[in-house]
């Protein structure tokens, strides 16, 4: 399967917020209710379509425990996007965002796109962090924001795809050096920049955010 | 000092002493000299001594050298010497230079020394971090020894050094940059460093892969000419193996990154006899192993199968099959290629089908399978190659009913090639089964057993196979022939271990008869078989024969357990009595237990590959160990059961089965309904989601509409104001940036000033009049004239004064007025200029009106547009409302359905409860039956009582099954 671009993502955030479930929902379209601690880092991949272009997403799911922090740090430099996840039913996971963000900002390239995600939106009755608080935090720190549910799949596609859109936008603005793979971006095989602008011939159907916008 | 002397080899005591002093002096110089040149020379001297006097230099100089690394970073030369020295102290790589008589002893000691010095060096974690930062230095004299030193540290105390690198910021990532170094020496030593770094550390392996190691290494391999490349290719392949072996995450990344496709050119070696250098053989071996890492049977099933598919799609499997059929390939490469093909096709239908279609380029072309089987039953072929062929055949048949059918069919009377012009797989297997080579017997038996694995149809089909033994004699069945040979015991004539022949045949028979009552009947029909088996089991034979006894017991047990009582003389009951009489239950069970207690049993049960260090170890087949696991327990139980128990159990089983089937039925119904319910719930949640979405959209649009309304109102108000302006100032002065307010203000000021002036003028007139008056009164004389006139003149002076002020005021005011008037004039001119620039010809008055009219029209247009927009929005809103209503009604219907379903479920739950009561009754009955039995003096096993009550467990199992399937 050829692609126009390849983006590397990482998923970060406290343990138990649903990082692995988000990845599984996005790559396999299923939900795993049993909490299975991620040891180190797991990997998943999927193709998405943005502006008629095939974009391959390679996603590394990290372990949130403190003991794995130094391992996680090694992934910031090479990532083009990061999903920073908290659990809307556990305030402490929201409170820890600052420390995650500091880590990310310190170790990543300055252009890394960070998407803030309030997960478990299906558990409205147990909500502990207001959506507005998430929005405010995102605004204050210049992040994109979404609430998702890895369980019902609500907004999961959108979260990954909107991140890709933002990266794509930055590429078009020339903010990313696409030839330096250390930025977490790669141009597809037999693809050059000039040919990558304009409508794609591919008709592979993958989630396009335009057609199904937010539901949470 | 003994230790020291050992290391220092043949040195006599005198010079040794001197050297120690010299080293001490050099250390002092390094520590205390203020001159860089001096320190550099001292370090260089230490370096030259460090190989020969490793211990001395290590003990005395280590801390000084580390200090140099910390403080003299600006001088790459001294850093280089220091790193070299440390490398010499820590590394064991130079051990071959020690030409000591006690070579081995000294090697061990030097290894101790290396790890001890490593321990000292890494005790301060900062030393490792310092070394990492030195590696960022581009200078060759620093980077190269730095790489070598770090590699040595990792080789000595891998886990500890790995941990330090892992926690130092970007530690691993920085080392990855070595692969990009343009100097080959550093790049190549970088590969070695990464090998040591990634050894059995999953976290580091993942980071290295994340840093694009696959891409870089594959590039290097391609640049170096794939398998024709030198040792660099070998090193890269070893590193790739480190990264992929037992690392599911990296394997997945490798597959997703489309790197499997890049392995295909590795195997384009073709027929060309360009020679097979040792390096090429090594490289290809590693390449094949790398393929196997990706499709290992021990990987998660889903991972292996997706790699298998990719290998077919990119043509890698096809390429491997070409090597398989090529000539001139060295035997060990051929063997490993066969093993690799085996695992690429194992359990993957598409690949198995392809493999079945591969032909050898012979004349006439023969199927590859046939050609391979020829090697398997050929004594002259190497043992490992024959094992590999067996593995390949097993993998071809694994979960491949179609393939199994094809193999068995080549033995059936209807399909046998009458002309005999080409040999078939079946013929080769039969030939192997009855050849005089025991290894061939074993391999053929196991291969044939794999054609029957979990395939009842083929077990029955194989019963039809007839063999022509010798001319004139009637043909015998394959089954018969197997038992005939078996019954000869160790009197058979075989090259190799006769035990192997019998074990092979027994495994084949056990596989054949299990789960196949017809085959059991056929077996029992030969009246010689049962006496033979009981005889074998009953005899008190040596250890050699124990395994054969165990297998015989298993075969007899299978003949009982899968017996359908269709033969009067060999009904279950009779066989059990026979065991009791001839062997004894305990004895039988003990013999049966010999199988799984055998030392080679657990070894075979670990991996599917038949991998034996030498032919004697070829005893168990992996699939067969699974069969033993499955049957050992149930046969033991069956043997211990009494006949009455059996009968009763049978009855109870029947009724239970009936109940079970009812319960199962309802369970299924419930499960279906559950699924439906879940489905509906899902739908409801999606609809709710949609509903919320629509509602937000409606709210948004409503607020938009409100905004538009507000805007509209605002515009309306503005329009009104504009109209007023147009009315009062026909010059349209509000245009072109001049504020109408300003002009108004100016006018007002002017007005004010004018009235001011008028006031002043009227005051002036009054004063004039007063003066006139006074003048006239002066002329009329009086008594107090003088005083009056004096007062008057004062007054006049005063008045004059006042007048002067007024006049000056007047002047300044009129100046101001003039100024304002000119300003006004200017403004007017500007306005006029603007009015002229308005492209409407004709009189200025009409132009102005047209202008106003135009703007009015534009505003009206805008208003209309806004109105339209509002209309459109409200239409949209209505549509959304409709949608909302319809989804609400859908929700309502769904809710109804759900209620109905819930009712259904309650009903079926009720039914289920009834059934449970029924079951409980049944249990009660059973219990009483058992009690009766107990009263009658029969032992009753407790386990059986529970069989009906395990619904929950069963449900769980079902769920697990589902999950596994998902995974695949
Ligand atoms: N209700 C609900 N549970 C979730 C959701 N996402 C994850 N979970 C649960 O939260 C737990 C932790 O999820 P996991 O993905 O392992 O968290 P991680 O440690 O961040 O990778 C698991 O028990 C999941 O089943 C969600 O969106 N909704
Ligand atoms: Mg996790």
CSV table of C-alpha atoms in Angstrom, one decimal, chain B residues 614-968:
chain,number,residue,atom,x,y,z
B,614,UNK,CA,21.2,-36.9,16.5
B,615,UNK,CA,19.1,-39.8,15.1
B,616,UNK,CA,18.7,-41.6,18.4
B,617,UNK,CA,16.8,-38.6,19.8
B,618,UNK,CA,14.2,-39.0,17.1
B,619,UNK,CA,11.4,-40.5,19.2
B,620,UNK,CA,8.4,-38.2,19.7
B,621,UNK,CA,6.5,-36.1,17.2
B,622,UNK,CA,5.1,-32.7,18.5
B,623,UNK,CA,1.5,-33.3,17.4
B,624,UNK,CA,1.6,-36.7,19.0
B,625,UNK,CA,2.5,-35.2,22.3
B,626,UNK,CA,-0.7,-33.2,22.1
B,627,UNK,CA,-2.7,-36.3,21.5
B,628,UNK,CA,-1.2,-37.9,24.6
B,629,UNK,CA,-2.0,-34.9,26.7
B,630,UNK,CA,-5.5,-35.1,25.5
B,631,UNK,CA,-6.1,-38.8,26.0
B,632,UNK,CA,-4.0,-39.9,29.0
B,633,UNK,CA,-6.5,-38.7,31.6
B,634,UNK,CA,-9.7,-39.8,29.9
B,635,UNK,CA,-8.4,-43.3,29.2
B,636,UNK,CA,-7.2,-43.7,32.8
B,637,UNK,CA,-10.7,-42.7,33.9
B,638,UNK,CA,-12.4,-45.0,31.5
B,639,UNK,CA,-10.3,-48.0,32.7
B,640,UNK,CA,-11.2,-47.5,36.3
B,641,UNK,CA,-15.0,-47.3,35.7
B,642,UNK,CA,-17.1,-50.4,36.4
B,643,UNK,CA,-19.5,-51.7,33.8
B,644,UNK,CA,-22.6,-50.9,35.8
B,645,UNK,CA,-21.3,-47.4,36.3
B,646,UNK,CA,-20.6,-47.3,32.7
B,647,UNK,CA,-24.2,-48.3,31.9
B,648,UNK,CA,-25.7,-45.9,34.3
B,649,UNK,CA,-23.5,-43.2,33.3
B,650,UNK,CA,-24.4,-43.9,29.7
B,651,UNK,CA,-28.1,-43.5,30.6
B,652,UNK,CA,-27.5,-40.5,32.7
B,653,UNK,CA,-25.4,-39.1,30.0
B,654,UNK,CA,-28.2,-39.6,27.5
B,655,UNK,CA,-30.8,-37.8,29.6
B,656,UNK,CA,-28.2,-35.2,30.5
B,657,UNK,CA,-27.4,-34.8,26.9
B,658,UNK,CA,-31.1,-34.3,26.1
B,659,UNK,CA,-31.3,-31.7,28.8
B,660,UNK,CA,-28.1,-30.3,27.8
B,661,UNK,CA,-29.3,-29.9,24.3
B,662,UNK,CA,-32.4,-28.1,25.5
B,663,UNK,CA,-30.3,-25.9,27.7
B,664,UNK,CA,-27.8,-25.3,24.9
B,665,UNK,CA,-30.7,-24.4,22.6
B,666,UNK,CA,-31.9,-21.8,25.1
B,667,UNK,CA,-28.5,-20.6,25.7
B,668,UNK,CA,-28.1,-20.0,22.1
B,669,UNK,CA,-31.4,-18.2,22.0
B,670,UNK,CA,-30.3,-16.1,24.9
B,671,UNK,CA,-26.9,-15.4,23.4
B,672,UNK,CA,-28.5,-14.4,20.1
B,673,UNK,CA,-30.9,-12.1,22.0
B,674,UNK,CA,-28.0,-10.7,24.0
B,675,UNK,CA,-26.2,-10.0,20.8
B,676,UNK,CA,-29.3,-8.3,19.4
B,677,UNK,CA,-29.6,-6.4,22.6
B,678,UNK,CA,-26.0,-5.3,22.4
B,679,UNK,CA,-26.5,-4.3,18.8
B,680,UNK,CA,-29.6,-2.3,19.7
B,681,UNK,CA,-27.8,-0.7,22.6
B,682,UNK,CA,-25.0,0.2,20.3
B,683,UNK,CA,-27.6,1.7,17.9
B,684,UNK,CA,-29.2,3.6,20.6
B,685,UNK,CA,-25.9,5.0,21.8
B,686,UNK,CA,-25.0,6.0,18.2
B,687,UNK,CA,-28.4,7.6,17.8
B,688,UNK,CA,-28.0,9.4,21.1
B,689,UNK,CA,-24.7,10.5,19.9
B,690,UNK,CA,-26.2,11.7,16.7
B,691,UNK,CA,-29.0,13.3,18.5
B,692,UNK,CA,-26.6,15.3,20.7
B,693,UNK,CA,-24.7,16.2,17.7
B,694,UNK,CA,-27.8,17.5,15.9
B,695,UNK,CA,-28.9,19.4,19.0
B,696,UNK,CA,-25.5,21.1,19.2
B,697,UNK,CA,-25.8,21.9,15.5
B,698,UNK,CA,-29.3,23.3,16.1
B,699,UNK,CA,-28.1,25.4,19.0
B,700,UNK,CA,-25.2,26.6,17.0
B,701,UNK,CA,-27.4,27.5,14.1
B,702,UNK,CA,-29.9,29.2,16.3
B,703,UNK,CA,-27.2,31.3,17.8
B,704,UNK,CA,-25.9,32.0,14.3
B,705,UNK,CA,-29.4,33.1,13.3
B,706,UNK,CA,-29.5,35.3,16.3
B,707,UNK,CA,-26.2,36.8,15.3
B,708,UNK,CA,-27.5,37.4,11.8
B,709,UNK,CA,-30.6,39.0,13.2
B,710,UNK,CA,-28.5,41.3,15.4
B,711,UNK,CA,-26.4,42.2,12.5
B,712,UNK,CA,-29.4,42.9,10.5
B,713,UNK,CA,-30.9,45.1,13.2
B,714,UNK,CA,-27.7,47.0,13.5
B,715,UNK,CA,-27.6,47.5,9.8
B,716,UNK,CA,-31.2,48.7,9.8
B,717,UNK,CA,-30.3,51.2,12.5
B,718,UNK,CA,-27.3,52.4,10.6
B,719,UNK,CA,-29.3,52.7,7.5
B,720,UNK,CA,-31.8,55.0,9.3
B,721,UNK,CA,-29.0,57.2,10.6
B,722,UNK,CA,-27.4,57.4,7.2
B,723,UNK,CA,-30.7,58.5,5.8
B,724,UNK,CA,-30.8,61.3,8.3
B,725,UNK,CA,-27.4,62.4,7.5
B,726,UNK,CA,-28.3,62.5,3.9
B,727,UNK,CA,-31.2,64.7,4.7
B,728,UNK,CA,-29.4,67.4,6.8
B,729,UNK,CA,-26.2,67.6,4.9
B,730,UNK,CA,-26.9,67.4,1.2
B,731,UNK,CA,-23.3,67.8,0.5
B,732,UNK,CA,-22.7,64.2,1.6
B,733,UNK,CA,-19.9,65.4,3.8
B,734,UNK,CA,-19.8,62.2,5.9
B,735,UNK,CA,-17.9,60.5,3.2
B,736,UNK,CA,-14.3,60.1,2.6
B,737,UNK,CA,-13.1,59.9,6.1
B,738,UNK,CA,-14.4,63.3,7.2
B,739,UNK,CA,-16.5,62.9,10.3
B,740,UNK,CA,-19.8,64.6,10.0
B,741,UNK,CA,-19.7,65.2,13.8
B,742,UNK,CA,-16.6,67.2,13.3
B,743,UNK,CA,-18.1,69.5,10.8
B,744,UNK,CA,-21.2,69.9,13.0
B,745,UNK,CA,-19.0,70.8,15.9
B,746,UNK,CA,-17.1,73.3,13.8
B,747,UNK,CA,-20.3,74.9,12.7
B,748,UNK,CA,-21.6,75.1,16.2
B,749,UNK,CA,-18.4,76.8,17.3
B,750,UNK,CA,-18.7,79.2,14.5
B,751,UNK,CA,-22.3,79.9,15.5
B,752,UNK,CA,-21.3,80.5,19.0
B,753,UNK,CA,-18.5,82.8,18.1
B,754,UNK,CA,-20.9,84.7,15.9
B,755,UNK,CA,-23.3,85.2,18.7
B,756,UNK,CA,-20.5,86.1,20.9
B,757,UNK,CA,-19.4,88.7,18.5
B,758,UNK,CA,-22.9,90.1,18.2
B,759,UNK,CA,-23.1,90.3,22.0
B,760,UNK,CA,-19.9,92.1,22.1
B,761,UNK,CA,-21.0,94.4,19.4
B,762,UNK,CA,-24.2,95.2,21.2
B,763,UNK,CA,-22.2,95.8,24.3
B,764,UNK,CA,-19.9,98.1,22.4
B,765,UNK,CA,-22.9,99.9,21.0
B,766,UNK,CA,-24.2,100.4,24.5
B,767,UNK,CA,-20.9,101.7,25.7
B,768,UNK,CA,-20.7,104.1,22.7
B,769,UNK,CA,-24.1,105.3,23.6
B,770,UNK,CA,-23.0,105.8,27.2
B,771,UNK,CA,-20.0,107.8,26.1
B,772,UNK,CA,-22.1,109.9,23.9
B,773,UNK,CA,-24.3,110.5,26.8
B,774,UNK,CA,-21.5,111.4,29.1
B,775,UNK,CA,-20.0,113.8,26.5
B,776,UNK,CA,-23.2,115.6,26.2
B,777,UNK,CA,-23.6,115.9,30.0
B,778,UNK,CA,-20.1,117.3,30.2
B,779,UNK,CA,-21.0,120.2,28.0
B,780,UNK,CA,-23.8,121.3,30.5
B,781,UNK,CA,-22.0,123.1,33.4
B,782,UNK,CA,-22.8,122.4,37.2
B,783,UNK,CA,-21.6,123.1,40.8
B,784,UNK,CA,-20.0,119.8,41.3
B,785,UNK,CA,-18.8,119.7,37.8
B,786,UNK,CA,-15.2,119.3,38.7
B,787,UNK,CA,-15.6,116.2,40.9
B,788,UNK,CA,-18.0,114.8,38.5
B,789,UNK,CA,-15.8,115.3,35.6
B,790,UNK,CA,-12.9,113.8,37.6
B,791,UNK,CA,-15.0,110.8,38.3
B,792,UNK,CA,-16.1,110.7,34.8
B,793,UNK,CA,-12.7,110.8,33.4
B,794,UNK,CA,-11.8,107.9,35.6
B,795,UNK,CA,-14.8,106.1,34.4
B,796,UNK,CA,-13.8,106.8,30.9
B,797,UNK,CA,-10.4,105.6,31.3
B,798,UNK,CA,-11.8,102.5,32.8
B,799,UNK,CA,-14.2,102.1,30.0
B,800,UNK,CA,-11.5,102.8,27.5
B,801,UNK,CA,-9.4,100.1,29.1
B,802,UNK,CA,-12.3,97.8,28.9
B,803,UNK,CA,-12.9,98.6,25.4
B,804,UNK,CA,-9.4,98.0,24.5
B,805,UNK,CA,-9.5,94.5,26.0
B,806,UNK,CA,-12.8,93.9,24.3
B,807,UNK,CA,-11.3,95.0,21.0
B,808,UNK,CA,-8.3,92.8,21.4
B,809,UNK,CA,-10.7,90.0,22.3
B,810,UNK,CA,-12.7,90.7,19.3
B,811,UNK,CA,-9.7,90.7,17.1
B,812,UNK,CA,-8.5,87.4,18.4
B,813,UNK,CA,-11.9,86.0,18.1
B,814,UNK,CA,-12.3,87.2,14.5
B,815,UNK,CA,-8.8,85.7,13.8
B,816,UNK,CA,-10.1,82.5,15.2
B,817,UNK,CA,-13.3,82.8,13.1
B,818,UNK,CA,-11.3,83.4,10.0
B,819,UNK,CA,-9.2,80.3,10.8
B,820,UNK,CA,-12.3,78.3,11.4
B,821,UNK,CA,-13.8,79.6,8.2
B,822,UNK,CA,-10.8,78.7,6.2
B,823,UNK,CA,-10.9,75.3,7.8
B,824,UNK,CA,-14.5,75.0,6.9
B,825,UNK,CA,-13.6,76.1,3.4
B,826,UNK,CA,-11.0,73.4,3.2
B,827,UNK,CA,-13.4,70.8,4.4
B,828,UNK,CA,-15.9,71.8,2.0
B,829,UNK,CA,-13.4,71.7,-0.8
B,830,UNK,CA,-12.4,68.3,0.2
B,831,UNK,CA,-15.9,67.1,0.2
B,832,UNK,CA,-16.5,68.7,-3.1
B,833,UNK,CA,-13.5,67.0,-4.5
B,834,UNK,CA,-14.8,63.8,-3.3
B,835,UNK,CA,-18.2,64.4,-4.6
B,836,UNK,CA,-16.7,65.1,-8.0
B,837,UNK,CA,-14.8,61.9,-7.8
B,838,UNK,CA,-18.1,60.0,-7.5
B,839,UNK,CA,-18.6,58.7,-11.0
B,840,UNK,CA,-22.1,59.9,-11.4
B,841,UNK,CA,-22.4,62.6,-14.0
B,842,UNK,CA,-24.7,65.4,-14.0
B,843,UNK,CA,-25.6,68.0,-11.4
B,844,UNK,CA,-24.1,67.6,-8.0
B,845,UNK,CA,-27.4,67.4,-6.3
B,846,UNK,CA,-28.6,64.5,-8.4
B,847,UNK,CA,-25.3,62.8,-8.1
B,848,UNK,CA,-25.6,62.9,-4.5
B,849,UNK,CA,-29.1,61.5,-4.5
B,850,UNK,CA,-28.1,58.7,-6.9
B,851,UNK,CA,-25.2,57.9,-4.6
B,852,UNK,CA,-27.5,57.7,-1.6
B,853,UNK,CA,-30.0,55.7,-3.6
B,854,UNK,CA,-27.3,53.3,-4.7
B,855,UNK,CA,-26.1,52.7,-1.2
B,856,UNK,CA,-29.6,52.3,-0.1
B,857,UNK,CA,-30.2,49.7,-2.7
B,858,UNK,CA,-27.0,47.9,-1.6
B,859,UNK,CA,-28.2,47.9,1.9
B,860,UNK,CA,-31.6,46.7,0.9
B,861,UNK,CA,-29.9,44.0,-1.1
B,862,UNK,CA,-27.9,43.0,1.9
B,863,UNK,CA,-31.0,42.9,4.0
B,864,UNK,CA,-32.7,40.7,1.5
B,865,UNK,CA,-29.8,38.4,1.4
B,866,UNK,CA,-29.7,38.2,5.1
B,867,UNK,CA,-33.4,37.5,5.1
B,868,UNK,CA,-32.8,34.7,2.6
B,869,UNK,CA,-30.0,33.4,4.8
B,870,UNK,CA,-32.3,33.4,7.8
B,871,UNK,CA,-34.9,31.6,5.8
B,872,UNK,CA,-32.4,29.0,4.6
B,873,UNK,CA,-31.2,28.6,8.1
B,874,UNK,CA,-34.6,28.2,9.5
B,875,UNK,CA,-35.4,25.7,6.8
B,876,UNK,CA,-32.3,23.8,7.7
B,877,UNK,CA,-33.3,24.0,11.2
B,878,UNK,CA,-36.7,22.6,10.4
B,879,UNK,CA,-35.0,19.8,8.5
B,880,UNK,CA,-32.8,19.1,11.4
B,881,UNK,CA,-35.8,19.1,13.7
B,882,UNK,CA,-37.5,16.7,11.4
B,883,UNK,CA,-34.4,14.5,11.5
B,884,UNK,CA,-34.3,14.8,15.2
B,885,UNK,CA,-38.0,13.8,15.4
B,886,UNK,CA,-37.4,10.8,13.2
B,887,UNK,CA,-34.4,9.7,15.2
B,888,UNK,CA,-36.4,10.3,18.3
B,889,UNK,CA,-39.1,8.0,16.9
B,890,UNK,CA,-36.4,5.5,15.9
B,891,UNK,CA,-35.1,5.6,19.4
B,892,UNK,CA,-38.6,5.1,20.7
B,893,UNK,CA,-39.1,2.1,18.4
B,894,UNK,CA,-35.8,0.8,19.4
B,895,UNK,CA,-36.7,1.2,23.0
B,896,UNK,CA,-39.9,-0.7,22.4
B,897,UNK,CA,-38.0,-3.4,20.6
B,898,UNK,CA,-35.6,-3.5,23.5
B,899,UNK,CA,-38.4,-3.7,26.0
B,900,UNK,CA,-39.9,-6.5,24.0
B,901,UNK,CA,-36.5,-8.3,23.8
B,902,UNK,CA,-36.0,-7.8,27.5
B,903,UNK,CA,-39.4,-9.3,28.0
B,904,UNK,CA,-38.3,-12.2,25.8
B,905,UNK,CA,-35.2,-12.6,27.8
B,906,UNK,CA,-37.1,-12.5,31.1
B,907,UNK,CA,-39.3,-15.3,29.6
B,908,UNK,CA,-36.4,-17.4,28.5
B,909,UNK,CA,-34.6,-16.7,31.8
B,910,UNK,CA,-37.8,-18.1,33.4
B,911,UNK,CA,-37.7,-21.0,31.1
B,912,UNK,CA,-34.1,-21.5,31.9
B,913,UNK,CA,-34.9,-21.3,35.6
B,914,UNK,CA,-37.5,-24.0,35.1
B,915,UNK,CA,-34.9,-26.0,33.3
B,916,UNK,CA,-32.4,-25.5,36.1
B,917,UNK,CA,-35.1,-26.7,38.5
B,918,UNK,CA,-35.5,-29.7,36.3
B,919,UNK,CA,-31.8,-30.2,36.2
B,920,UNK,CA,-31.7,-29.9,40.0
B,921,UNK,CA,-34.3,-32.6,40.1
B,922,UNK,CA,-32.2,-34.7,37.8
B,923,UNK,CA,-29.2,-34.1,39.9
B,924,UNK,CA,-31.2,-35.1,42.9
B,925,UNK,CA,-32.2,-38.3,41.1
B,926,UNK,CA,-28.6,-38.9,40.1
B,927,UNK,CA,-27.5,-38.4,43.6
B,928,UNK,CA,-30.0,-40.8,44.9
B,929,UNK,CA,-29.0,-43.3,42.2
B,930,UNK,CA,-25.4,-42.8,43.3
B,931,UNK,CA,-26.3,-43.2,46.9
B,932,UNK,CA,-28.1,-46.4,45.9
B,933,UNK,CA,-24.9,-47.4,44.1
B,934,UNK,CA,-22.9,-46.6,47.1
B,935,UNK,CA,-25.2,-48.6,49.2
B,936,UNK,CA,-24.6,-51.4,46.8
B,937,UNK,CA,-21.0,-50.9,47.4
B,938,UNK,CA,-19.8,-49.4,44.2
B,939,UNK,CA,-17.3,-46.5,44.3
B,940,UNK,CA,-18.8,-43.3,43.0
B,941,UNK,CA,-16.7,-40.5,41.5
B,942,UNK,CA,-17.6,-37.1,42.6
B,943,UNK,CA,-16.5,-35.3,39.5
B,944,UNK,CA,-19.2,-36.6,37.3
B,945,UNK,CA,-21.8,-35.0,39.5
B,946,UNK,CA,-20.7,-31.6,38.5
B,947,UNK,CA,-21.0,-31.9,34.8
B,948,UNK,CA,-24.4,-30.3,34.5
B,949,UNK,CA,-23.7,-27.2,36.6
B,950,UNK,CA,-20.9,-25.5,34.8
B,951,UNK,CA,-22.8,-23.1,32.6
B,952,UNK,CA,-20.9,-20.0,33.6
B,953,UNK,CA,-17.6,-21.6,32.8
B,954,UNK,CA,-18.8,-22.6,29.5
B,955,UNK,CA,-20.0,-19.1,28.7
B,956,UNK,CA,-16.5,-17.8,29.6
B,957,UNK,CA,-14.9,-20.3,27.3
B,958,UNK,CA,-17.1,-19.2,24.5
B,959,UNK,CA,-16.2,-15.6,25.0
B,960,UNK,CA,-12.5,-16.5,24.9
B,961,UNK,CA,-13.0,-18.4,21.7
B,962,UNK,CA,-14.5,-15.4,20.2
B,963,UNK,CA,-11.7,-13.2,21.2
B,964,UNK,CA,-9.1,-15.5,19.8
B,965,UNK,CA,-10.9,-15.5,16.5
B,966,UNK,CA,-10.9,-11.8,16.5
B,967,UNK,CA,-7.3,-11.9,17.0
B,968,UNK,CA,-6.5,-14.0,14.1
